[in-house]
mmCIF file with all atom_site columns, C-alpha atoms in Angstrom:
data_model
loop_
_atom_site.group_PDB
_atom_site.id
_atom_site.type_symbol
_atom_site.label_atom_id
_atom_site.label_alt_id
_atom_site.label_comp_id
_atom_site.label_asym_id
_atom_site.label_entity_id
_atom_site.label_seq_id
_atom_site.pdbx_PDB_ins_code
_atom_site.Cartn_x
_atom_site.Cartn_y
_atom_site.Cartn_z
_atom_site.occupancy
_atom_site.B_iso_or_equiv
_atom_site.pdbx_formal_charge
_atom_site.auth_seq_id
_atom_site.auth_comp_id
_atom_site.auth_asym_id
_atom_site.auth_atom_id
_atom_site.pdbx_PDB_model_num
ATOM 1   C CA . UNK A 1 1   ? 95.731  114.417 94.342  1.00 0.00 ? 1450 UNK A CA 1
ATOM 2   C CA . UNK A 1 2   ? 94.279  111.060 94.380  1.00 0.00 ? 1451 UNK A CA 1
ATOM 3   C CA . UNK A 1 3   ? 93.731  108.978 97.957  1.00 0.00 ? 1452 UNK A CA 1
ATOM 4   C CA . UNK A 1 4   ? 96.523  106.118 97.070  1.00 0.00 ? 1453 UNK A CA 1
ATOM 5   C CA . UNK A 1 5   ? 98.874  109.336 95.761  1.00 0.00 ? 1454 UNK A CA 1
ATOM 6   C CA . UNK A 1 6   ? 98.606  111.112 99.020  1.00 0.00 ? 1455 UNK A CA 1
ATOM 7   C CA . UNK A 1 7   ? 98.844  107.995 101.199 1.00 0.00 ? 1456 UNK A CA 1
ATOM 8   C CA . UNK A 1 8   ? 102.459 106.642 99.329  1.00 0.00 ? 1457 UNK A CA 1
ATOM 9   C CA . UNK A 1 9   ? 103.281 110.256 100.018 1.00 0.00 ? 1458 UNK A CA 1
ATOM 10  C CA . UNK A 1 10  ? 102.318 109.727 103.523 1.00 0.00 ? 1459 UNK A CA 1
ATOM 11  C CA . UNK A 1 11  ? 104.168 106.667 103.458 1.00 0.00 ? 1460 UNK A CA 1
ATOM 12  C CA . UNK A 1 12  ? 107.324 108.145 102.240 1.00 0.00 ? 1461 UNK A CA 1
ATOM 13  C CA . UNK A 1 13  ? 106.887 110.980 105.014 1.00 0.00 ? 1462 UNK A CA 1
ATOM 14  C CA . UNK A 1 14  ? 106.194 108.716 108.035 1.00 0.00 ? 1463 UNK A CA 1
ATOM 15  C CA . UNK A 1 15  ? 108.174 105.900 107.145 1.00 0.00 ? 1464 UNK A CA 1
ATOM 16  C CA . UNK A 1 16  ? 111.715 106.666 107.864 1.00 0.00 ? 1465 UNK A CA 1
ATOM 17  C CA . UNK A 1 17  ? 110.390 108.652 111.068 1.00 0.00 ? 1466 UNK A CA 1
ATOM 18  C CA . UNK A 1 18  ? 109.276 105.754 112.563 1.00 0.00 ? 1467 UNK A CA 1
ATOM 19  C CA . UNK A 1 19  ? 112.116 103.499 111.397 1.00 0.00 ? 1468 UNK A CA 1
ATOM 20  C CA . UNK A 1 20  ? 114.305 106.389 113.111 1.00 0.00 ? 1469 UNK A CA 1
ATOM 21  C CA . UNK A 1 21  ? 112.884 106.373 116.383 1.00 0.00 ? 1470 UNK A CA 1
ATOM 22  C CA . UNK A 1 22  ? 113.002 102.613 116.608 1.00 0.00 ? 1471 UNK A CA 1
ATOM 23  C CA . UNK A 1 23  ? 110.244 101.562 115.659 1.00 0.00 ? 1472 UNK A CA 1
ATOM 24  C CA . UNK A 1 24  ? 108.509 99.060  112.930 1.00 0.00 ? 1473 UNK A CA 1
ATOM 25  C CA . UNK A 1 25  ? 106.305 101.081 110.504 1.00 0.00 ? 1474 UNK A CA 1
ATOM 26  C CA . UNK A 1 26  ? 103.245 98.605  110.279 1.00 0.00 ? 1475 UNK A CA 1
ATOM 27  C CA . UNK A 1 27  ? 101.109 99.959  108.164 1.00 0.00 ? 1476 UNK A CA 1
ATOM 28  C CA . UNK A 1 28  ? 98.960  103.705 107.121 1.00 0.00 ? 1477 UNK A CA 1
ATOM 29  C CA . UNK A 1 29  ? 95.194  104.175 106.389 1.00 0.00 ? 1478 UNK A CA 1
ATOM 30  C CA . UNK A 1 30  ? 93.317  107.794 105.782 1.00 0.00 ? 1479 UNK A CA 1
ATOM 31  C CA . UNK A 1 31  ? 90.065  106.839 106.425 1.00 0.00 ? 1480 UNK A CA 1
ATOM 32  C CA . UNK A 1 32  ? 86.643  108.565 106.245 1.00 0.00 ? 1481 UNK A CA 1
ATOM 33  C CA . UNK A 1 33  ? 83.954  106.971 109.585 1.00 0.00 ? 1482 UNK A CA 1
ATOM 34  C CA . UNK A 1 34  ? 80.774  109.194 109.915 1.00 0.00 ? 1483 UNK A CA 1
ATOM 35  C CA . UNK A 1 35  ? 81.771  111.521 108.264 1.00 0.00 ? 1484 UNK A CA 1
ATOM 36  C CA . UNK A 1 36  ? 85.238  112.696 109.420 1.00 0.00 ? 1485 UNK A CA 1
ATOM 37  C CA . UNK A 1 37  ? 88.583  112.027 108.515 1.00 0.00 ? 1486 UNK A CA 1
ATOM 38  C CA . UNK A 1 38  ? 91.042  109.795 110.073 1.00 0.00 ? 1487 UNK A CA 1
ATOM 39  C CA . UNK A 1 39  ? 94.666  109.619 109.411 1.00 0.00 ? 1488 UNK A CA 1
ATOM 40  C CA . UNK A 1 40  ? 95.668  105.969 111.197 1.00 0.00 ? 1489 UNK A CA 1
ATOM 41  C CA . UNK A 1 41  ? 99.490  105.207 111.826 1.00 0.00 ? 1490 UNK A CA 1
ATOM 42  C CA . UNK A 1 42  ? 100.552 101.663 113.303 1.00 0.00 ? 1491 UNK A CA 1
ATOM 43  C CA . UNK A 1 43  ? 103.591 101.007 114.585 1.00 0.00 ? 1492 UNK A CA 1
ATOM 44  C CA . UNK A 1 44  ? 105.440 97.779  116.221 1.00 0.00 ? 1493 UNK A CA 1
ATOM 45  C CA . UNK A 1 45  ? 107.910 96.686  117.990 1.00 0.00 ? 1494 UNK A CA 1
ATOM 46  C CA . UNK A 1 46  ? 109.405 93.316  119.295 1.00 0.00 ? 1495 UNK A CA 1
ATOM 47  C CA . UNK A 1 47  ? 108.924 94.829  123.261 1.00 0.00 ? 1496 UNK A CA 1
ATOM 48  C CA . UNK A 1 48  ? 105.335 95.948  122.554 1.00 0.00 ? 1497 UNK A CA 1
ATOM 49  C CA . UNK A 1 49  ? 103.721 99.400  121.982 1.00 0.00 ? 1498 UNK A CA 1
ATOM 50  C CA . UNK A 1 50  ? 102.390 101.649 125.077 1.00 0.00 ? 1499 UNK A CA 1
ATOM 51  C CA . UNK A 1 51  ? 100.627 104.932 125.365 1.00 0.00 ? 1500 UNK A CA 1
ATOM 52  C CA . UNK A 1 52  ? 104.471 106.423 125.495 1.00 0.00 ? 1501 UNK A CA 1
ATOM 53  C CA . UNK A 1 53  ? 105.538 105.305 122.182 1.00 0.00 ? 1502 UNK A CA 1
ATOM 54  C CA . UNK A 1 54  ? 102.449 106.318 120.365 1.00 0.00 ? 1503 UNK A CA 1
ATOM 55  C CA . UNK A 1 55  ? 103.098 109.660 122.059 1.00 0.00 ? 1504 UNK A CA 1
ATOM 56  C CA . UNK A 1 56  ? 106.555 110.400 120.898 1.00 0.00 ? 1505 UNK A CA 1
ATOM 57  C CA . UNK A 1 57  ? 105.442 108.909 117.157 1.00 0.00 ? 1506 UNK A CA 1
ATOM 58  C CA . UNK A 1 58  ? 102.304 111.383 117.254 1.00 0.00 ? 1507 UNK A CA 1
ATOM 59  C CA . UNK A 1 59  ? 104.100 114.315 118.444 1.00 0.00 ? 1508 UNK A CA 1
ATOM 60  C CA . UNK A 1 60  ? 107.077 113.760 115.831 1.00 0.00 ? 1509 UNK A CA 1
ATOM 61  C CA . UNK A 1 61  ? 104.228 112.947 112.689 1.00 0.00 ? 1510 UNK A CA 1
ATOM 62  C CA . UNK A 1 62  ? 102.460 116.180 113.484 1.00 0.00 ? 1511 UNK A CA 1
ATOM 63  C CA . UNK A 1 63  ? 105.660 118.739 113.386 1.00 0.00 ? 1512 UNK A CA 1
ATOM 64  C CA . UNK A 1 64  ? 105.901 116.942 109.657 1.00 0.00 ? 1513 UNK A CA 1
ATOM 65  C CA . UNK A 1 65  ? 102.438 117.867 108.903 1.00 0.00 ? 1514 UNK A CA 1
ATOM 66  C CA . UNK A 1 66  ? 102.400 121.154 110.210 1.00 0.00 ? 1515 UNK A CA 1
ATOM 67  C CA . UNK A 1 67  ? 105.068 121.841 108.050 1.00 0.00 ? 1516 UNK A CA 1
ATOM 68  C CA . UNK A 1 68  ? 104.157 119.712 104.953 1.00 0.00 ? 1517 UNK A CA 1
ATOM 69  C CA . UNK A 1 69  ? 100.560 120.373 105.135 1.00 0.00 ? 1518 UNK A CA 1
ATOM 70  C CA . UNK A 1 70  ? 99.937  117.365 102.592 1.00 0.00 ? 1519 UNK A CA 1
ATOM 71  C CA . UNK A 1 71  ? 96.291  116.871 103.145 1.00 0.00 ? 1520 UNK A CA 1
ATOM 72  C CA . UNK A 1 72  ? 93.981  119.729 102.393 1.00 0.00 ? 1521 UNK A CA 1
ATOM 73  C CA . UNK A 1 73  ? 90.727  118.408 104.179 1.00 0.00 ? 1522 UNK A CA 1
ATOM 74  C CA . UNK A 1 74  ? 90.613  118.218 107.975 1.00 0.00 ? 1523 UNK A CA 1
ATOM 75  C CA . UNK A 1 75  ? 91.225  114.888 110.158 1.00 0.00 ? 1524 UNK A CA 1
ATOM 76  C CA . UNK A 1 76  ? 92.129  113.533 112.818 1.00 0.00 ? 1525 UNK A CA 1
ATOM 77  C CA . UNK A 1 77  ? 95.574  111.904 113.646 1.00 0.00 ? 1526 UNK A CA 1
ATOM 78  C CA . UNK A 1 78  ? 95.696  108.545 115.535 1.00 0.00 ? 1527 UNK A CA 1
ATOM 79  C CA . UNK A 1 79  ? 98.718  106.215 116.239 1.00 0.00 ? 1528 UNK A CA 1
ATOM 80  C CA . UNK A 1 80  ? 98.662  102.808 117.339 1.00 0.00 ? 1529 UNK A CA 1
ATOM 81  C CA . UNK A 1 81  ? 99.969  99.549  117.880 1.00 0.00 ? 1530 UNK A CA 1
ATOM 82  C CA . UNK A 1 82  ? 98.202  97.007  115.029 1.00 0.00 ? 1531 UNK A CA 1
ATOM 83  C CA . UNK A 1 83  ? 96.991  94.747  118.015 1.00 0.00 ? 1532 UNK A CA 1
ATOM 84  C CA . UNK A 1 84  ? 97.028  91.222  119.233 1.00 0.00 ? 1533 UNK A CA 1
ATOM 85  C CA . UNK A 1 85  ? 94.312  90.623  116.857 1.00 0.00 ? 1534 UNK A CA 1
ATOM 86  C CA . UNK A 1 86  ? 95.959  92.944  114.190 1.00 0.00 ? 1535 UNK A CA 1
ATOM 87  C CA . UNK A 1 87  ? 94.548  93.217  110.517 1.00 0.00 ? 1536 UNK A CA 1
ATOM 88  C CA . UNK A 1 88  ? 96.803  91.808  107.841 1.00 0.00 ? 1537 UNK A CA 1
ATOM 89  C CA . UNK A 1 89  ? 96.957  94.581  105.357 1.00 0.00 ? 1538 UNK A CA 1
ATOM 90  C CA . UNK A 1 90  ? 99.783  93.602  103.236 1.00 0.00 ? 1539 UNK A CA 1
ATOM 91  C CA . UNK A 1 91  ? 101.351 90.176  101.870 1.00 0.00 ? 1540 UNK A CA 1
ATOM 92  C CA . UNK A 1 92  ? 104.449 90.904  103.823 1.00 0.00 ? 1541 UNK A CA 1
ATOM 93  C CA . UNK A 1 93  ? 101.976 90.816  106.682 1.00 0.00 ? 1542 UNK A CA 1
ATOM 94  C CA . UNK A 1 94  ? 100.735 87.533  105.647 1.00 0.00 ? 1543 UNK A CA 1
ATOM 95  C CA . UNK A 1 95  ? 104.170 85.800  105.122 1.00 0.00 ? 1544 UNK A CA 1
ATOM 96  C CA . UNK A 1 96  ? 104.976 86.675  108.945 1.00 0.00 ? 1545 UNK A CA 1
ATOM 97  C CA . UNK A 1 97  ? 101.762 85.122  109.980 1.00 0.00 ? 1546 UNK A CA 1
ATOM 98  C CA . UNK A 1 98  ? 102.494 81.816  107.592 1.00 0.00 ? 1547 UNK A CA 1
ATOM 99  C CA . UNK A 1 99  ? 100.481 78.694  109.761 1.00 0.00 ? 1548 UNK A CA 1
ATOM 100 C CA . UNK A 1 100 ? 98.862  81.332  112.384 1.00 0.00 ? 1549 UNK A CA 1
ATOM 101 C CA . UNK A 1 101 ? 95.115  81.069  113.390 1.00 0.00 ? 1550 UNK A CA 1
ATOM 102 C CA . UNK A 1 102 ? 93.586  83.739  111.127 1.00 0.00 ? 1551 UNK A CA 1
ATOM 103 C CA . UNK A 1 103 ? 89.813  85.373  110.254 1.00 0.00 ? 1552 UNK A CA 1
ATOM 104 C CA . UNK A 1 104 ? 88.499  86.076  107.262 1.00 0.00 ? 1553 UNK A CA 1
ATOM 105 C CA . UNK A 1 105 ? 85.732  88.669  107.034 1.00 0.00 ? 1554 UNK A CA 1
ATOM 106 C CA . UNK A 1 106 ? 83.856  88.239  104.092 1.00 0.00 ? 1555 UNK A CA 1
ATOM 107 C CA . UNK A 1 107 ? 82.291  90.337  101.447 1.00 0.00 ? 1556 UNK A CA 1
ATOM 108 C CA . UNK A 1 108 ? 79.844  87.563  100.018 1.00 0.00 ? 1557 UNK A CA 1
ATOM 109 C CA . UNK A 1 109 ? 78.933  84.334  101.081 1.00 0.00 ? 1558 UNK A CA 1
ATOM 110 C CA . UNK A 1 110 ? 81.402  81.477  101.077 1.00 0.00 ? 1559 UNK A CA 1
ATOM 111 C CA . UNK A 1 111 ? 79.679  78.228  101.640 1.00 0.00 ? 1560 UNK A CA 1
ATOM 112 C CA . UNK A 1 112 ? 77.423  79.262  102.718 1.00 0.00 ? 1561 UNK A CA 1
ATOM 113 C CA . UNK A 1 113 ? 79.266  82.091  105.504 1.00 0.00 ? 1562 UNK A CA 1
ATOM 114 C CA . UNK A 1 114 ? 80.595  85.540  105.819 1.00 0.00 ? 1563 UNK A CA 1
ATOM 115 C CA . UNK A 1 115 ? 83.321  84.849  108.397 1.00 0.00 ? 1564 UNK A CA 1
ATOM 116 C CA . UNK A 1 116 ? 86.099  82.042  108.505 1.00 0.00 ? 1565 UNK A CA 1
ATOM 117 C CA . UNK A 1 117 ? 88.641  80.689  110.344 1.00 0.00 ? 1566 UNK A CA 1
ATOM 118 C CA . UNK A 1 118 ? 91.596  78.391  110.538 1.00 0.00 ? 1567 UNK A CA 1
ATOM 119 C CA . UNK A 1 119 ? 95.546  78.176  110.148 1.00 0.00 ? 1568 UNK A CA 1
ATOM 120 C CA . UNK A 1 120 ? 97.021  80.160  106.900 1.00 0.00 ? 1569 UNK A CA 1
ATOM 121 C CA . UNK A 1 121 ? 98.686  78.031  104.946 1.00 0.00 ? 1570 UNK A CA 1
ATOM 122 C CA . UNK A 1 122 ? 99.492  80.468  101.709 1.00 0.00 ? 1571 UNK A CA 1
ATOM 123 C CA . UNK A 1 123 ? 98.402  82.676  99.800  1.00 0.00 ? 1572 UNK A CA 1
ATOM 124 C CA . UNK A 1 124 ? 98.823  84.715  96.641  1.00 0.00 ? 1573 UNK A CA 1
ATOM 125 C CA . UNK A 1 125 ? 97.289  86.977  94.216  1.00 0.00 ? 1574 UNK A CA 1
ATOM 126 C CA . UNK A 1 126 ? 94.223  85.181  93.502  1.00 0.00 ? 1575 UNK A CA 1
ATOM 127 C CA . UNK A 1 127 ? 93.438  83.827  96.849  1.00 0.00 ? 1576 UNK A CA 1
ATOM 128 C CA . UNK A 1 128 ? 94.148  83.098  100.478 1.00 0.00 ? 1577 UNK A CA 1
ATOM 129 C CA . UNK A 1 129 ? 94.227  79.513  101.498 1.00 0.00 ? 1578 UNK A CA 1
ATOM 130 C CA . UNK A 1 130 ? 93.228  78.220  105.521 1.00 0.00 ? 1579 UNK A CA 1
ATOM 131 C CA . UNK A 1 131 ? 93.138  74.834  107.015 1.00 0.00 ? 1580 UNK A CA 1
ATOM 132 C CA . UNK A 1 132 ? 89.957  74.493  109.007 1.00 0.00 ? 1581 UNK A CA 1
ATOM 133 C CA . UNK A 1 133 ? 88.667  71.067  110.780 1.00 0.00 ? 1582 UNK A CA 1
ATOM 134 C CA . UNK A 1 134 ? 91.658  69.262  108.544 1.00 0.00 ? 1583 UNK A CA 1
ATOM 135 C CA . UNK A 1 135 ? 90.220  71.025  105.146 1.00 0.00 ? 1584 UNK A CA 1
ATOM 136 C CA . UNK A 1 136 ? 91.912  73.438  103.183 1.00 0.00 ? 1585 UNK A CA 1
ATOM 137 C CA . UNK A 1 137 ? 89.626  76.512  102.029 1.00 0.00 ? 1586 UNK A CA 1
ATOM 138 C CA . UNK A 1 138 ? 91.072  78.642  99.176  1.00 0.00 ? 1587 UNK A CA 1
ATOM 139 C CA . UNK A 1 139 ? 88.662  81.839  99.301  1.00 0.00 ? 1588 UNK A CA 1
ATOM 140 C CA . UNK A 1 140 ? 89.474  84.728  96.626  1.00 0.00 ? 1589 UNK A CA 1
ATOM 141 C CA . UNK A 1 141 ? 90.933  87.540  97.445  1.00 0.00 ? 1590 UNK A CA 1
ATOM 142 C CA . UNK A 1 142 ? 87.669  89.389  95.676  1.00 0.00 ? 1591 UNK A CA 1
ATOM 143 C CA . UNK A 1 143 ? 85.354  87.953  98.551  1.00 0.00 ? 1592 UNK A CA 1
ATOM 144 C CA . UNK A 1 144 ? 87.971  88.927  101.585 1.00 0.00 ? 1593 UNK A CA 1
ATOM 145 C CA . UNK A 1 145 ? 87.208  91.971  102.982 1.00 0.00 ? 1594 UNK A CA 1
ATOM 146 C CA . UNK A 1 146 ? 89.443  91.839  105.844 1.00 0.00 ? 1595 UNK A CA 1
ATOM 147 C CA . UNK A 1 147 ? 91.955  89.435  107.282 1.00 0.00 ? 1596 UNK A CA 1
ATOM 148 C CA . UNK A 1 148 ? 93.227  88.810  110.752 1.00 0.00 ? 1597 UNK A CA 1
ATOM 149 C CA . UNK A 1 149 ? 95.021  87.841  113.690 1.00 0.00 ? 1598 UNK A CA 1
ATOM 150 C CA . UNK A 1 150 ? 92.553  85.347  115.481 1.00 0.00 ? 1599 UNK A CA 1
ATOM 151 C CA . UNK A 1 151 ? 95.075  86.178  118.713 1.00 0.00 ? 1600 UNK A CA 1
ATOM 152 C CA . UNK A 1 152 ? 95.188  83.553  121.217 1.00 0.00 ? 1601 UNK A CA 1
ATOM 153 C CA . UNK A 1 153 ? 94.924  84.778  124.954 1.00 0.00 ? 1602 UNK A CA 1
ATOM 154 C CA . UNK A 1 154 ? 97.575  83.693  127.155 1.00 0.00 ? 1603 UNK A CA 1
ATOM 155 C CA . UNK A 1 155 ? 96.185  81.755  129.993 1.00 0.00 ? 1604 UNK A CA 1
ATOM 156 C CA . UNK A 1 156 ? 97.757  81.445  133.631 1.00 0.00 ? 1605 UNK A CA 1
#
């Protein structure tokens, strides 16, 4: 089975699990990092994510893959909240965070840089668009290796 097969059968696994227990399902990754295997599971929710609800989540994804056993290599299971400064895997991701302060982590240079910033003003399949310093910056998606939240800190 091919790595996008097994992770849309993740997906469809983990999904309604997480929906269940109250949760947003945020996004999946499976994930090799020196060498070992990790199967990453965020989750949201308008109160927040703590230790507790990654807990309950874990405990409830691994009776499904004890008993599915869908991935024949060993790995390690980790579930999280996405973050204040979560990535923005998806374009549903992307249309929440419409006029947020994003990065962009690039693959190549982009005049002359490898990481940007600004406001996201839109997007689509060919490229992601920011305003930075009052100037819009459409950079393709081909030169974007990751994108996102540039999280701003609360101060007292």
């Amino acid at each position: 089975m091919d790595k996008e097969t097994l992770i849309n059968n993740l997906i469809g696994l983990f999904k309604p699990l997480v929906i269940d227990l109250g949760y947003e399902f945020y996004y999946l990754e499976f994930v090799e990092e020196d060498g070992e295997n990790y199967l990453r599971v965020y989750i949201d929710s308008k109160n927040g994510i703590g230790l507790d609800d990654c807990e309950k989540v874990s405990r409830r994804i691994s009776e499904i893959l004890d008993e599915e056993d869908p991935i024949p290599e060993s790995y390690y299971l980790e579930v999280s909240s996405p973050g204040i400064f979560r990535t923005l895997f998806t374009d549903e991701h992307l249309e929440k965070y419409i006029n947020s302060n994003i990065n962009l982590d690039l693959n190549k240079l982009y005049k002359g840089k490898r990481k940007l910033d600004g406001k996201l003003v839109k997007f689509n399949s060919d490229g992601i668009t920011i305003k930075n310093k009052n100037i819009d910056l459409t950079v393709p998606r081909s030169s974007i290796d990751r994108v996102s939240l540039k999280g701003e800190l609360e101060e007292d």
